[in-house]
Short mmCIF file of C-alpha atoms in Angstrom, two decimals:
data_model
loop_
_atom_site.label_atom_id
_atom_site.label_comp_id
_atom_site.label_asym_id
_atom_site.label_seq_id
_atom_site.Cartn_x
_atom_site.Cartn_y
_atom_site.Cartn_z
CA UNK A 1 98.21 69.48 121.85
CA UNK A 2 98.01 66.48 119.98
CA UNK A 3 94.21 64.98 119.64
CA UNK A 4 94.38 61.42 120.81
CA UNK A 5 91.55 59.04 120.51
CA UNK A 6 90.83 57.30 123.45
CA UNK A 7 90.17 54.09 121.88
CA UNK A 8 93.83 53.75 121.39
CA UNK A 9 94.61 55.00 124.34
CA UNK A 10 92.70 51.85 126.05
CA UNK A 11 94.37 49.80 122.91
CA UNK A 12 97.84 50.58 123.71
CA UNK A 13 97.31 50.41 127.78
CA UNK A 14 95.95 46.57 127.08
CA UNK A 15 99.01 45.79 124.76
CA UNK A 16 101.42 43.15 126.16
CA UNK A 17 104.23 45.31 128.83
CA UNK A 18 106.96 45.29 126.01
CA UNK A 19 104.71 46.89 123.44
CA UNK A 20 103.60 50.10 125.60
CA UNK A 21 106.84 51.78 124.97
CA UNK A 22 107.15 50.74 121.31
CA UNK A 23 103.76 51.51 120.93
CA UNK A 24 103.43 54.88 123.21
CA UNK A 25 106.91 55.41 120.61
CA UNK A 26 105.49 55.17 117.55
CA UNK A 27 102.15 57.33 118.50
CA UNK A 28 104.83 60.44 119.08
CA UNK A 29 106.67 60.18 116.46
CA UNK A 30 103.64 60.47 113.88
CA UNK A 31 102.07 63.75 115.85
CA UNK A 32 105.44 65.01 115.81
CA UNK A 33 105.91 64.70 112.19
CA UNK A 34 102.48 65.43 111.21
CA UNK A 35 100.92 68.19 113.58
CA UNK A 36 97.23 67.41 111.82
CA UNK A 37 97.45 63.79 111.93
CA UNK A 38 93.67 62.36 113.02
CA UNK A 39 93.53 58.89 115.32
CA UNK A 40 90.92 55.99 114.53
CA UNK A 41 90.54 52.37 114.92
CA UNK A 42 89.99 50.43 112.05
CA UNK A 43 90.68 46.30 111.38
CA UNK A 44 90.64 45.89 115.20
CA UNK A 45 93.98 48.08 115.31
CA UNK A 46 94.85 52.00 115.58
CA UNK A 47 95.48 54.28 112.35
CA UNK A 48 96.35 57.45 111.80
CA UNK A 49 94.62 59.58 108.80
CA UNK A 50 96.05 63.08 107.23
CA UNK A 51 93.60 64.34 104.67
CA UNK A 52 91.13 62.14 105.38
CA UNK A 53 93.47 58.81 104.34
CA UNK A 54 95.03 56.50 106.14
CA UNK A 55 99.01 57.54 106.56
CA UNK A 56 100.23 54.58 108.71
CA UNK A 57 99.20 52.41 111.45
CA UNK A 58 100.42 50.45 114.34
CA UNK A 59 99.49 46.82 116.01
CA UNK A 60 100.50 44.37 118.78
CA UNK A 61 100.27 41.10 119.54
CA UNK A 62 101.47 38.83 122.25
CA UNK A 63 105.04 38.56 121.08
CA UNK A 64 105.40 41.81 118.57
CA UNK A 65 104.30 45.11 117.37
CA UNK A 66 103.93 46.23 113.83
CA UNK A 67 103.92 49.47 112.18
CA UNK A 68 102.86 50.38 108.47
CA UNK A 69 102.68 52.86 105.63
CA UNK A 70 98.92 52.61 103.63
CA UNK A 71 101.11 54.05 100.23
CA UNK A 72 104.42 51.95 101.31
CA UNK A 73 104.52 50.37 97.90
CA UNK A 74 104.62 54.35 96.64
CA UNK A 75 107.71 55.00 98.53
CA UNK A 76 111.36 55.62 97.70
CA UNK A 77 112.23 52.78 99.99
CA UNK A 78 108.89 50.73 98.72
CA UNK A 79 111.22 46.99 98.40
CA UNK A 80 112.83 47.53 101.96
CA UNK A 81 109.54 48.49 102.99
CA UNK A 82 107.48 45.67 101.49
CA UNK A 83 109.97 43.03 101.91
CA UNK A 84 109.19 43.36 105.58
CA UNK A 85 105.77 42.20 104.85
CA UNK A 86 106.59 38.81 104.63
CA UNK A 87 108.12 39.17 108.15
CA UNK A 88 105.47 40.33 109.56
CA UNK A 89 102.29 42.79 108.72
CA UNK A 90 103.17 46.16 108.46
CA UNK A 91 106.10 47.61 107.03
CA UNK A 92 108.99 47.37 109.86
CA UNK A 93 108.90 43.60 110.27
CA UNK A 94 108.17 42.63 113.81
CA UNK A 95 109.52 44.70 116.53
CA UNK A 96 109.81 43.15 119.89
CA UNK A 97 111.28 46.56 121.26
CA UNK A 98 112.85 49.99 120.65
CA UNK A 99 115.64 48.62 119.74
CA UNK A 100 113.59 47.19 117.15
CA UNK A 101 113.03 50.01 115.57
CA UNK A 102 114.90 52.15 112.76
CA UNK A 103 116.18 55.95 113.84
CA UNK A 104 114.02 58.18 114.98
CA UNK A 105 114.95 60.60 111.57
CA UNK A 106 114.11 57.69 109.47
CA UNK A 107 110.91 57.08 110.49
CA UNK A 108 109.73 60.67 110.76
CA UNK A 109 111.41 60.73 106.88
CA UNK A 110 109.01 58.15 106.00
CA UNK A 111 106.12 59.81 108.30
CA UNK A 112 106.45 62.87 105.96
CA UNK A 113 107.27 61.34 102.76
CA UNK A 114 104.11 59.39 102.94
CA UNK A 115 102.07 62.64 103.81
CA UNK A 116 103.50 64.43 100.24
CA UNK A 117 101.75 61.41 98.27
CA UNK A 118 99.02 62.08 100.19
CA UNK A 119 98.94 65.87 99.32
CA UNK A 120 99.99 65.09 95.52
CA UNK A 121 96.67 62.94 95.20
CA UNK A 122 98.91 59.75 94.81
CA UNK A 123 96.65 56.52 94.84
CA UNK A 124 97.81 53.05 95.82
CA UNK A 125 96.23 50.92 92.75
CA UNK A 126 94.24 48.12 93.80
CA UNK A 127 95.73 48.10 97.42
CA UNK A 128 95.76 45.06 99.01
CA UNK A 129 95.70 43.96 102.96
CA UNK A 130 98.88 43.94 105.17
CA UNK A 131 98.74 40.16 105.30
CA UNK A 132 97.14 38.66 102.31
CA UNK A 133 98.63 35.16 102.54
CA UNK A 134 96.31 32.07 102.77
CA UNK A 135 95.37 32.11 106.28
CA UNK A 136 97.30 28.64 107.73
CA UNK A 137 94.06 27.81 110.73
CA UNK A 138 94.98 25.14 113.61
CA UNK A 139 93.05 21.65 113.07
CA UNK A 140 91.18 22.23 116.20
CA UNK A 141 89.83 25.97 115.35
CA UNK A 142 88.56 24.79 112.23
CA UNK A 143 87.19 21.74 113.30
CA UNK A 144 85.24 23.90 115.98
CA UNK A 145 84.06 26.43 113.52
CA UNK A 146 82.79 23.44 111.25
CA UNK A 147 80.97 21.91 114.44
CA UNK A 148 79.37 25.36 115.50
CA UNK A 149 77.29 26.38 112.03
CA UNK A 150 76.29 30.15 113.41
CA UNK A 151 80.09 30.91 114.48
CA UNK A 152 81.29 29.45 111.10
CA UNK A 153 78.92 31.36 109.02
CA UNK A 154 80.13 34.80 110.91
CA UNK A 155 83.49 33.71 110.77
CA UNK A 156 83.41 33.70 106.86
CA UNK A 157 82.28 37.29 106.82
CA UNK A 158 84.95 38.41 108.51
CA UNK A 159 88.10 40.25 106.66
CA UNK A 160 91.31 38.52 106.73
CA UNK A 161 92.97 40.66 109.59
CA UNK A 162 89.98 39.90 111.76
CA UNK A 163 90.22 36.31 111.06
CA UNK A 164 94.13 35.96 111.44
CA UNK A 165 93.72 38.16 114.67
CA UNK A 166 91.82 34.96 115.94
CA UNK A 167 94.40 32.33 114.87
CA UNK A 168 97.04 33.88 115.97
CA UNK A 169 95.54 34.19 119.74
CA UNK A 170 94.85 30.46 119.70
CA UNK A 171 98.16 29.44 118.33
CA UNK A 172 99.63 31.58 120.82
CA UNK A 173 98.30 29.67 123.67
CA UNK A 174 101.02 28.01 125.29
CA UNK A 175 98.97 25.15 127.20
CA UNK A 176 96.29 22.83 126.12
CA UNK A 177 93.95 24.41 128.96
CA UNK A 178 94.65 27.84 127.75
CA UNK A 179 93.88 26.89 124.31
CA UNK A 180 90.85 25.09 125.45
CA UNK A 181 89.69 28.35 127.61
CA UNK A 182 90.44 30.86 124.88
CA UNK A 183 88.78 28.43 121.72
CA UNK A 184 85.73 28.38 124.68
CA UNK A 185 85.56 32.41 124.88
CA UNK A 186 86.23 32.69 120.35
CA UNK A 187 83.38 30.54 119.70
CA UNK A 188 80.95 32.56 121.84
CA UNK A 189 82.33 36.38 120.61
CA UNK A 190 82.82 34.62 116.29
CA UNK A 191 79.32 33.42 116.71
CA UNK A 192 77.64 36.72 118.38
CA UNK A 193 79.84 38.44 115.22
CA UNK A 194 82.21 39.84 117.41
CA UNK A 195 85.68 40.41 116.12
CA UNK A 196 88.77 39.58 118.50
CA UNK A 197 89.05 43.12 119.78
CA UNK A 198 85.50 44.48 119.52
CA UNK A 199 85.76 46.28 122.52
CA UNK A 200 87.73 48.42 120.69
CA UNK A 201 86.82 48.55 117.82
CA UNK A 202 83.94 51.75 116.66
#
């Protein structure tokens, strides 16, 4: 039986309704391909570690899910791979459902290819984040943080995930009052140093 962490479980459950099944998906596919997978959280989203490193991981968001190989940039397909970056983090690009997604055999190819580096010792030099762009913040979050000295200071201690995890939940807000009520609830979790999904978070 596969061990699941219930972390994610309670991750994936609280994902938007078109990233369950993506999501729920993914999480088989990996246990299938690698029977001694182990789940965690880490950056706010789940991972999966063989060997005690990080093999892949998987994210949502209100509008896409991501998926991602730690050693991509060691992999046969490492431009396809990385070129998806710049669409979105991980290494698939942004996938707004199944259909989304490459074939089944494909990913569990890449599942297993990524678990020989793994085995072979191969290291990813100097790896870098999934998203390492500037991060682009709305006038009105920054001009917040600037106002509100203790959530500004905890905000710059943050890694760039956790901070772009934030932006992206304000920008997402489709109404002014939204905005308003979610800036409200950021200010008060960034301040008590509280990442966006600490709930889940270990």
């Amino acid at each position: 039986m596969p061990k699941h962490d219930p972390r994610i479980d309670a991750y994936i459950i609280n994902s938007a309704d078109f990233a369950l099944p993506v999501l729920q998906h993914l999480r088989v596919l990996v246990h299938a391909a690698c029977p001694d997978v182990e789940e965690t959280m880490k950056w706010s989203f789940p991972n999966f570690l063989f060997k005690g490193e990080i093999l892949c991981s998987m994210a949502s968001f209100k509008q896409h899910c991501a998926f991602g190989f730690w050693k991509a940039s060691l992999m046969k397909d490492a431009r396809i791979l990385l070129d998806k970056r710049k669409e979105a983090m991980g290494s698939l690009g942004k996938i707004t459902s199944l259909k989304d997604l490459p074939a089944d055999r494909k990913i569990t190819g890449w599942i297993k290819e990524a678990m020989k580096l793994t085995e072979a010792g191969a290291k990813v030099v100097k790896a870098k984040p999934l998203a390492s762009n500037p991060l682009a913040m709305p006038a009105f979050f920054s001009a917040a943080l600037a106002k509100n000295k203790k959530a500004g200071a905890a905000f710059e201690k943050f890694n760039h995930t956790q901070k772009k995890e934030y932006t992206e939940w304000l920008e997402e807000a489709k109404t002014i009052p939204t905005r308003e009520k979610r800036l409200a609830t950021a200010m008060e979790q960034i301040a008590e140093g509280k990442i966006r999904h600490w709930k889940y978070a270990r």
